[in-house]
Each structure stands twice: as structure tokens, then as C-alpha cells.
Amino acid sequence: MEILEKIAAQLQQGEEEEVAALTQRAIDAQIEPKQILDQGLIGGMNVVGELFRDHEIFLPEVLLAAKAMHAGLDRLKPLLEAADVPSRGKVILGTVQGDLHDIGKNLVGIMLRGAGFEVIDLGNDVSPERFVQAAKENDAAVIGMSALLTTTMPVMKQVITLLTEAGLGSRVRTIIGGAPVSGDFAQQIGADAYAYDGANAVEQIKALTV
Amino acid sequence: MRESCEIPAAEILPAAEALLARQGIGAGADPPARVRALCQEARALFGELARGRALWEEISAAEFGALFAGEGRNAPETPLGGIYPRATRLVLYLVTLGPAIGARITELFAGRDFALASMLDAAASEGAERLERRIEQRFDEGPRQRALCYSPGYCGWDISGQRALFARLRPGEIGVTLRESCLMEPLKSISGVIAVGPPRIHDFAPRHSFCGECRSRNCRERIARILEA
């Protein structure tokens, strides 16, 4: 549908006002909210994610597109809620206890929302208990943990241990990221996945929640 | 001796290239005009909001040894453990950009101005490091006595070391407090010790247990900087 393609194209340019106006036009034209979301907004963000992954655009351009996506989503949200359209899944995000570096985690959250996930961002300096409690309370599919300090990496293992002890190990998947973290470390501590950047985190979480 | 100072934002304003580099945009890249505009906006906000303050106090090797041992949670072997006993001077320090810049970053994220928030965060991180280097340079005595900063949370010095450092330095007077988890408020603050001594004392091979997990390896750049100078 032409208008959905226009939404996706304007979103890729980070034109928030255009995206909001076009989304409203699509709503007024009685296009299904889920279709506007999937083909217009998420469709546009998927292209942005691919361009970023392929180093064809820069991070600030991804973030401008994310803002435009939210402008469209604001128009759609009441309709999506009324129609009880489910999200792709809930993801708990946080920077682990003892660590304050949360910019990378914030970017992952923005990109996950752009991909249609519901994100519960616990912020930085998050204790293992808070991660597990939030996963329980929100019936989350995934816990995403970030660390920049090597000294805080062991907290990631504590979260996974606590999750297993709470009987949630098989239901709630875990993914880790951050400068000192690696795929080998993820394996060592029993995390389900490792992401090297925001775009990769979205791909990994999509795979975990299939 | 305990001293403090204020450093105007203009003196620690990060270069546009440094901000772009922190956004993954290298020197050879040609970002679009809207990205360059964001960079300039972030630099302008930095100039308006950053309030650079620094506090430092000289400490003896014996006193620092006790402080460094802290709660006994450091890695068994650390670079700093080998450096501080050979240093000719040791200076505890703390620098901060103040609360306003962090508050604006939070506001921008909450208001979904993600790109500007991210750029301002990069400016603040770069600015805090520039401020730290300014203090480091005060103690640099030339080619034979080089100064280098070391911080809790890095290179095997456990983050819990912040408690002993704060107890000694008492940085409340420049508005910095410590959370239960040993993180600082405001977030854009850096603390640690400046070790001054012959360049070779700072040199170490990255063969510690934690080096394998570290991907930044900026220790190599730091060491190269003082060895080559």
C-alpha cells in the first residue's frame, strides 16, 4: 500500500512530523492498525536496522528514525491497545549492579521497541533480584543485561543463577552485551545469547523469541 | 595537601571529531548535515551545562597501599599494585561535570530526543575525560616523571575501592556522592589515583586474568602516549 511505503520511507529519513501525519492519514483511511505498525513503522525500522548493520548509515540516523517511529506509534497506540494487538514479546533490560554505563543499553531498548518488542528498562545499577523479579512480574520472554566494567560481569552470572533457582531458567531467555563481554563469556555463564551491538541484539532477541 | 578548582566548560569542550568518533563515525567518514548539526547542538549544550570541578589530595605510598587494599576484593595481581610502590608521588583525585548535564541527557531520552541525548552523552563522557586529563597534566613533570590516572572498577581495582577513596577524599564538597553500589552521583564523574614516576613504572603486559575480558585495551594507548612522549 502506497501510504505504508511512504511512512516507512519518511521514517528512514527521520522525518517525525511526516511520519505522524502519514500515520494519521493511514488511520483515517481505515487501514488496520496492525498493518500500519508492521508494514509502515516496523517495516521502516527494519530497513534502518539493516542499513546500520551494513554500515550504510550512522548511529545518530538510527536514533532520528527511532524518534520518528515513536511519533507514528503515538498515533497508533490507542488503537493497538483497543484492538488488543500483542507485542512481539516483553524484554527486561538493565545495566548490571555496580555499573552505570547505560547508553548502549538505551540504544538496544530503542531498537527493540522499533522492532515491535515491549521493553521494560530497569535503568543502570540493577541488582540480580530486580532483574528476576521484573521478569516474573511482567511475564517477560527475555532478560537483556549490559556491562562495561569487567568487575561487574560476574553479576550477569548471578542473574542467570537466580533465574534458574526461581524456576524460570527454561522460560525466560537471557542475552548479554557490553564492551568487555563476548560470545565465549556468554557460553561460560550459561547466557542464551550475546549481542555485539544494538542491531545484532534485535536479531538475536528475535531468534530467541521465535 | 588538599586542593580543588573549577574549570570552565570552554576549556574542556570536546572537539566535534571526538564526539563523532564516539558515535562510531571515524575521521574519514562524511556524515550527513543533520548529524553534524546534532553534534554542534550537543557541543553548545555542553558549554551551557557542564560545570567542571576537580578535587585532589596527595597521599603517601603506605597510606595508598591501605586504601588500595580496600575491602580485599581486588584481583590477586593488578597493574596498579606494581605501580604505586614505585611512584614518586601519588595523588587521589575526583573530577565531575556536575549534575545538570546528566539531568539533561535523562530528559532528552525521556522526551525521545534519542539522537541528541546520545550525542550529549558522548560529549559528557569525552568532556569528563578531558577534565581528568587536565588534572593529570598538572602533575606531569616531563619526560622523566610522567603522570597517569588509575580508577576503581578498572584493571583489577575493584569498584568497592570507591568507598575507601571517598572516605579519604570527601568529595561532598564538590557535590559528588557515592551510591550503595559504589557508583558516583553525578554520573559524569571520574575518581582514582594519579601515579607520578618514571615512564617505565606505568608499563605492564596485558596478561592479567581480567585483561582477557577487556576489549577496550586503552591501557596500551595510554602507556604508548607516555613512553613515546
Coordinates of C-alpha atoms in Angstrom, one line a residue:
Chain A
M1 CA 0.0 0.0 0.0
E2 CA 1.5 3.3 -1.1
I3 CA 0.9 5.2 2.2
L4 CA 2.6 2.5 4.2
E5 CA 5.6 2.7 1.9
K6 CA 5.6 6.4 2.4
I7 CA 5.5 6.0 6.2
A8 CA 8.5 3.6 6.0
A9 CA 10.4 5.9 3.7
Q10 CA 9.8 9.1 5.8
L11 CA 10.7 7.1 8.9
Q12 CA 14.0 6.1 7.4
Q13 CA 14.7 9.8 6.8
G14 CA 13.9 10.6 10.5
E15 CA 11.0 12.9 9.5
E16 CA 8.9 12.6 12.6
E17 CA 6.2 15.1 11.7
E18 CA 5.8 13.5 8.3
V19 CA 5.6 10.1 9.9
A20 CA 3.0 11.2 12.4
A21 CA 0.9 12.9 9.7
L22 CA 1.1 9.9 7.4
T23 CA 0.2 7.5 10.2
Q24 CA -2.9 9.6 10.9
R25 CA -3.8 9.6 7.2
A26 CA -3.5 5.8 7.2
I27 CA -5.7 5.5 10.3
D28 CA -8.3 7.8 8.7
A29 CA -8.2 5.6 5.6
Q30 CA -9.3 2.7 7.8
I31 CA -6.1 0.7 7.3
E32 CA -5.8 -1.9 10.1
P33 CA -3.6 -0.5 12.9
K34 CA -1.5 -3.8 13.0
Q35 CA -0.9 -3.4 9.3
I36 CA 0.3 0.2 9.7
L37 CA 2.5 -0.9 12.5
D38 CA 4.0 -3.9 10.7
Q39 CA 4.4 -2.6 7.2
G40 CA 4.8 1.1 7.9
L41 CA 6.6 1.7 11.2
I42 CA 8.3 -1.6 11.9
G43 CA 8.9 -2.1 8.2
G44 CA 10.8 1.2 8.1
M45 CA 12.8 0.5 11.2
N46 CA 13.8 -2.9 9.9
V47 CA 15.3 -1.2 6.8
V48 CA 17.1 1.2 9.1
G49 CA 18.4 -1.7 11.2
E50 CA 19.7 -3.4 8.1
L51 CA 21.4 -0.2 6.8
F52 CA 23.0 0.3 10.1
R53 CA 24.2 -3.3 10.3
D54 CA 25.7 -2.9 6.8
H55 CA 27.5 0.4 7.8
E56 CA 25.5 2.4 5.3
I57 CA 24.1 4.8 7.9
F58 CA 25.4 6.1 11.2
L59 CA 24.0 5.6 14.7
P60 CA 22.5 9.2 15.0
E61 CA 20.5 8.5 11.9
V62 CA 19.1 5.3 13.5
L63 CA 18.1 7.3 16.6
L64 CA 16.4 10.0 14.5
A65 CA 14.5 7.3 12.8
A66 CA 13.5 5.8 16.2
K67 CA 12.1 9.2 17.2
A68 CA 10.1 9.3 14.0
M69 CA 8.8 5.8 14.7
H70 CA 7.6 6.9 18.2
A71 CA 5.8 9.8 16.6
G72 CA 3.8 7.4 14.5
L73 CA 3.4 4.9 17.3
D74 CA 1.8 7.6 19.5
R75 CA -1.0 7.9 16.9
L76 CA -1.4 4.1 16.7
K77 CA -1.1 3.1 20.3
P78 CA -4.7 3.8 21.5
L79 CA -5.9 1.8 18.5
L80 CA -3.5 -1.1 19.1
E81 CA -4.5 -1.2 22.8
A82 CA -8.2 -1.2 21.9
A83 CA -7.7 -4.0 19.4
D84 CA -5.5 -5.9 22.0
V85 CA -2.7 -6.4 19.5
P86 CA 0.1 -8.3 21.2
S87 CA 3.7 -7.1 21.1
R88 CA 6.4 -9.4 19.8
G89 CA 7.3 -10.1 23.5
K90 CA 8.5 -8.4 26.6
V91 CA 12.1 -7.8 27.2
I92 CA 13.6 -6.7 30.5
L93 CA 16.7 -4.6 30.0
G94 CA 19.2 -3.2 32.5
T95 CA 22.8 -2.4 33.2
V96 CA 24.0 -4.8 35.9
Q97 CA 24.6 -3.8 39.5
G98 CA 27.8 -1.8 40.1
D99 CA 27.8 -0.4 36.5
L100 CA 26.4 2.9 35.4
H101 CA 27.2 2.8 31.7
D102 CA 23.8 2.6 30.1
I103 CA 24.0 4.4 26.8
G104 CA 24.4 1.1 24.9
K105 CA 21.6 -0.5 26.8
N106 CA 19.4 2.5 26.0
L107 CA 20.1 2.1 22.3
V108 CA 19.2 -1.5 22.4
G109 CA 15.9 -0.6 24.0
I110 CA 15.2 2.0 21.3
M111 CA 15.9 -0.5 18.6
L112 CA 13.9 -3.3 20.2
R113 CA 10.9 -1.0 20.5
G114 CA 11.4 -0.2 16.9
A115 CA 11.2 -3.9 16.1
G116 CA 7.9 -4.3 17.9
F117 CA 9.0 -5.6 21.3
E118 CA 7.7 -4.2 24.6
V119 CA 10.7 -3.1 26.6
I120 CA 10.8 -2.7 30.4
D121 CA 14.0 -0.8 31.1
L122 CA 15.2 -1.1 34.7
G123 CA 18.0 1.5 34.2
N124 CA 21.5 1.1 35.5
D125 CA 23.0 -0.4 38.7
V126 CA 20.3 -3.2 38.7
S127 CA 20.6 -6.0 41.2
P128 CA 20.1 -9.6 40.2
E129 CA 17.0 -9.8 42.4
R130 CA 15.4 -6.9 40.5
F131 CA 16.1 -8.5 37.1
V132 CA 14.4 -11.7 38.2
Q133 CA 11.5 -10.0 40.0
A134 CA 10.8 -7.8 36.9
A135 CA 10.9 -10.9 34.6
K136 CA 8.4 -12.7 36.9
E137 CA 6.1 -9.7 37.4
N138 CA 6.0 -8.9 33.7
D139 CA 5.9 -12.4 32.3
A140 CA 8.9 -11.5 30.2
A141 CA 10.4 -13.6 27.4
V142 CA 13.9 -12.2 27.6
I143 CA 16.3 -10.5 30.1
G144 CA 18.9 -8.4 28.4
M145 CA 21.9 -7.4 30.6
S146 CA 24.7 -4.9 29.8
A147 CA 28.0 -4.2 31.5
L148 CA 31.0 -2.1 30.6
L149 CA 33.2 -2.8 33.6
T150 CA 35.0 -6.1 33.7
T151 CA 34.4 -6.1 37.5
T152 CA 30.7 -6.1 37.1
M153 CA 30.5 -9.0 34.6
P154 CA 30.1 -11.7 37.4
V155 CA 26.7 -10.1 38.2
M156 CA 25.4 -11.4 34.9
K157 CA 26.1 -15.0 36.1
Q158 CA 24.3 -14.2 39.3
V159 CA 21.2 -13.2 37.4
I160 CA 21.2 -16.4 35.4
T161 CA 21.8 -18.5 38.6
L162 CA 18.9 -16.7 40.4
L163 CA 16.7 -17.1 37.4
T164 CA 17.3 -20.9 37.4
E165 CA 16.7 -21.1 41.1
A166 CA 13.4 -19.3 40.6
G167 CA 12.4 -22.0 38.1
L168 CA 12.4 -19.5 35.2
G169 CA 15.6 -20.7 33.5
S170 CA 13.8 -22.5 30.7
R171 CA 11.1 -19.9 30.1
V172 CA 13.0 -16.6 30.3
R173 CA 15.9 -16.4 27.8
T174 CA 19.0 -14.3 28.6
I175 CA 21.2 -12.1 26.4
I176 CA 24.2 -10.1 27.4
G177 CA 26.2 -7.3 25.8
G178 CA 28.7 -4.6 26.5
A179 CA 32.3 -3.8 25.7
P180 CA 34.1 -6.4 27.9
V181 CA 31.5 -9.2 27.1
S182 CA 32.0 -11.9 24.5
G183 CA 30.3 -14.9 23.0
D184 CA 32.7 -17.1 24.9
F185 CA 31.8 -15.4 28.2
A186 CA 28.1 -15.8 27.4
Q187 CA 28.7 -19.5 27.0
Q188 CA 30.7 -19.8 30.1
I189 CA 27.9 -18.2 32.3
G190 CA 25.1 -20.0 30.5
A191 CA 23.5 -17.0 28.8
D192 CA 21.4 -17.9 25.8
A193 CA 22.9 -15.2 23.5
Y194 CA 25.5 -12.5 23.1
A195 CA 25.0 -9.3 21.1
Y196 CA 27.9 -7.1 19.8
D197 CA 25.7 -4.1 19.1
G198 CA 22.1 -2.8 19.1
A199 CA 21.2 -4.1 15.7
N200 CA 22.6 -7.5 16.5
A201 CA 20.7 -7.5 19.8
V202 CA 17.4 -7.1 17.9
E203 CA 18.3 -10.0 15.6
Q204 CA 19.4 -12.2 18.5
I205 CA 16.3 -11.5 20.5
K206 CA 14.0 -12.1 17.5
A207 CA 15.7 -15.5 17.2
L208 CA 15.3 -16.2 20.9
T209 CA 11.6 -15.4 20.8
V210 CA 10.6 -17.3 17.7
Chain B
M1 CA 47.7 18.9 50.5
R2 CA 44.1 19.1 49.6
E3 CA 43.0 21.4 46.7
S4 CA 40.1 22.0 44.4
C5 CA 39.4 24.1 41.4
E6 CA 36.7 24.9 38.8
I7 CA 37.4 24.5 35.1
P8 CA 35.3 26.4 32.6
A9 CA 33.3 24.3 30.2
A10 CA 35.0 26.1 27.3
E11 CA 38.4 24.7 28.4
I12 CA 37.2 21.0 28.2
L13 CA 34.8 21.3 25.3
P14 CA 35.2 18.2 23.2
A15 CA 36.1 18.6 19.5
A16 CA 33.4 17.7 17.0
E17 CA 35.6 14.9 15.7
A18 CA 35.9 13.3 19.1
L19 CA 32.1 13.3 19.5
L20 CA 31.5 11.8 16.1
A21 CA 34.2 9.1 16.8
R22 CA 32.3 8.2 20.0
Q23 CA 29.2 7.7 17.8
G24 CA 31.2 5.3 15.6
I25 CA 31.8 7.9 12.9
G26 CA 35.5 7.8 12.0
A27 CA 37.8 10.6 10.7
G28 CA 37.4 9.5 7.1
A29 CA 33.6 9.4 7.1
D30 CA 31.3 12.0 5.8
P31 CA 28.2 12.2 8.0
P32 CA 25.1 14.0 6.7
A33 CA 24.4 17.6 7.6
R34 CA 21.7 16.7 10.1
V35 CA 24.3 14.5 12.1
R36 CA 26.8 17.4 12.0
A37 CA 24.1 19.7 13.3
L38 CA 23.3 17.4 16.2
C39 CA 27.0 17.3 17.0
Q40 CA 27.1 21.1 17.1
E41 CA 23.9 21.2 19.2
A42 CA 25.4 18.8 21.7
R43 CA 28.6 20.9 22.0
A44 CA 26.5 24.0 22.6
L45 CA 24.6 22.2 25.3
F46 CA 27.8 21.0 26.8
G47 CA 29.1 24.6 27.0
E48 CA 25.9 25.7 28.7
L49 CA 25.5 22.8 31.2
A50 CA 28.9 21.4 32.1
R51 CA 30.4 22.7 35.4
G52 CA 33.8 21.2 35.6
R53 CA 35.1 20.8 39.2
A54 CA 38.1 18.9 40.5
L55 CA 39.4 17.9 43.9
W56 CA 42.7 16.2 44.7
E57 CA 44.9 15.3 47.6
E58 CA 48.4 13.9 47.8
I59 CA 48.8 10.6 49.7
S60 CA 51.8 8.6 50.8
A61 CA 52.5 5.1 49.3
A62 CA 51.9 3.5 52.6
E63 CA 48.5 5.2 53.0
F64 CA 47.6 4.5 49.5
G65 CA 48.5 0.8 50.0
A66 CA 46.0 0.5 52.8
L67 CA 43.4 2.4 50.7
F68 CA 44.0 0.3 47.7
A69 CA 43.7 -3.0 49.6
G70 CA 40.2 -1.7 50.5
E71 CA 37.8 -4.5 51.2
G72 CA 40.1 -7.2 49.9
R73 CA 38.2 -7.6 46.6
N74 CA 40.9 -6.6 44.1
A75 CA 42.2 -9.1 41.6
P76 CA 45.1 -11.1 43.0
E77 CA 47.6 -9.3 40.8
T78 CA 46.9 -5.8 39.4
P79 CA 49.0 -3.4 37.3
L80 CA 48.4 -0.6 39.9
G81 CA 49.6 -3.0 42.7
G82 CA 53.0 -3.0 41.0
I83 CA 53.0 0.7 40.0
Y84 CA 52.1 2.6 43.2
P85 CA 55.0 1.4 45.3
R86 CA 57.5 2.7 42.6
A87 CA 55.7 6.0 42.1
T88 CA 57.4 9.2 43.3
R89 CA 54.1 10.9 44.0
L90 CA 50.5 9.6 44.4
V91 CA 47.5 11.9 44.2
L92 CA 43.9 10.9 44.9
Y93 CA 41.6 12.9 42.6
L94 CA 38.0 13.3 41.6
V95 CA 36.5 15.3 38.7
T96 CA 32.9 16.0 37.9
L97 CA 30.9 17.8 35.3
G98 CA 28.1 18.5 37.8
P99 CA 24.5 17.3 37.8
A100 CA 23.0 19.5 35.1
I101 CA 24.4 17.8 32.1
G102 CA 23.4 14.3 33.2
A103 CA 19.9 15.6 34.1
R104 CA 19.5 17.0 30.5
I105 CA 20.6 13.7 29.0
T106 CA 17.9 11.9 31.0
E107 CA 15.3 14.5 30.0
L108 CA 16.3 14.1 26.3
F109 CA 16.0 10.4 26.4
A110 CA 12.6 10.6 28.2
G111 CA 11.5 13.1 25.6
R112 CA 12.6 10.7 22.8
D113 CA 15.3 13.0 21.6
F114 CA 17.4 9.9 21.3
A115 CA 20.0 11.2 18.8
L116 CA 20.7 14.4 20.7
A117 CA 20.7 12.5 24.1
S118 CA 23.2 10.1 22.7
M119 CA 25.4 12.8 21.3
L120 CA 25.3 14.8 24.5
D121 CA 26.1 11.7 26.5
A122 CA 29.1 11.3 24.2
A123 CA 30.1 14.9 24.8
A124 CA 29.8 14.5 28.5
S125 CA 31.9 11.3 28.6
E126 CA 34.5 12.9 26.4
G127 CA 34.4 16.1 28.5
A128 CA 34.8 14.3 31.8
E129 CA 37.9 12.5 30.3
R130 CA 39.3 15.8 29.1
L131 CA 38.8 17.2 32.6
E132 CA 40.6 14.2 34.1
R133 CA 43.5 14.7 31.7
R134 CA 43.7 18.4 32.7
I135 CA 44.3 17.3 36.3
E136 CA 46.6 14.6 35.3
Q137 CA 48.7 17.1 33.4
R138 CA 49.1 19.3 36.5
F139 CA 51.2 16.5 38.0
D140 CA 53.1 15.5 34.9
E141 CA 56.7 16.6 35.4
G142 CA 58.1 16.0 31.9
P143 CA 59.7 13.0 30.2
R144 CA 61.3 11.6 33.4
Q145 CA 58.3 11.8 35.7
R146 CA 55.1 11.0 33.9
A147 CA 51.6 11.1 35.5
L148 CA 48.9 8.6 34.7
C149 CA 45.4 8.1 36.2
Y150 CA 44.0 4.8 37.5
S151 CA 40.4 4.3 38.6
P152 CA 38.5 1.8 40.7
G153 CA 36.4 -0.5 38.5
Y154 CA 39.2 -0.9 36.0
C155 CA 42.3 -3.2 35.6
G156 CA 41.5 -5.3 38.7
W157 CA 41.0 -2.5 41.2
D158 CA 37.6 -3.5 42.5
I159 CA 34.8 -0.9 42.3
S160 CA 34.4 -1.3 46.1
G161 CA 37.6 0.7 46.3
Q162 CA 35.5 3.8 45.8
R163 CA 34.4 3.6 49.5
A164 CA 37.9 4.0 50.9
L165 CA 38.7 6.6 48.3
F166 CA 35.6 8.6 49.2
A167 CA 36.2 8.3 52.9
R168 CA 39.6 9.9 52.4
L169 CA 38.8 12.4 49.7
R170 CA 35.4 13.5 51.0
P171 CA 34.2 14.9 47.6
G172 CA 30.8 16.0 49.0
E173 CA 32.3 19.5 48.9
I174 CA 32.2 19.4 45.1
G175 CA 28.8 17.8 45.1
V176 CA 29.7 14.2 44.4
T177 CA 28.3 11.3 46.5
L178 CA 28.6 7.5 46.4
R179 CA 25.7 5.1 45.9
E180 CA 25.4 1.9 47.9
S181 CA 26.7 0.1 44.8
C182 CA 29.8 2.3 44.6
L183 CA 28.7 4.3 41.6
M184 CA 29.0 8.1 41.7
E185 CA 26.4 10.8 41.6
P186 CA 26.5 12.8 39.3
L187 CA 27.3 10.0 36.8
K188 CA 29.7 12.1 34.8
S189 CA 32.4 12.0 37.4
I190 CA 35.7 10.1 37.5
S191 CA 37.8 9.3 40.5
G192 CA 41.0 7.5 41.2
V193 CA 44.7 8.0 41.8
I194 CA 47.3 9.8 39.7
A195 CA 50.6 7.9 39.9
V196 CA 53.7 10.0 39.0
G197 CA 57.0 8.4 38.2
P198 CA 59.5 7.3 35.5
P199 CA 57.6 6.2 32.4
R200 CA 58.6 2.6 32.8
I201 CA 56.7 2.1 36.0
H202 CA 53.4 2.5 34.1
D203 CA 54.3 -0.1 31.5
F204 CA 52.8 -3.6 32.0
A205 CA 52.0 -6.5 29.8
P206 CA 48.2 -7.1 29.5
R207 CA 48.4 -10.7 30.8
H208 CA 46.3 -10.4 33.9
S209 CA 43.2 -12.5 34.4
F210 CA 40.9 -9.6 33.6
C211 CA 42.8 -8.5 30.5
G212 CA 41.3 -11.3 28.5
E213 CA 37.8 -9.9 29.2
C214 CA 38.8 -6.4 28.3
R215 CA 38.2 -5.3 24.8
S216 CA 38.9 -1.6 25.1
R217 CA 42.7 -2.1 25.7
N218 CA 43.1 1.6 26.1
C219 CA 45.9 0.9 28.6
R220 CA 48.1 0.3 25.5
E221 CA 47.3 3.7 24.1
R222 CA 47.9 5.4 27.5
I223 CA 51.2 3.6 28.0
A224 CA 52.3 4.3 24.5
R225 CA 51.5 8.0 25.0
I226 CA 53.8 8.4 27.9
L227 CA 56.6 6.1 26.6
E228 CA 56.7 7.9 23.3
A229 CA 56.5 11.4 24.6

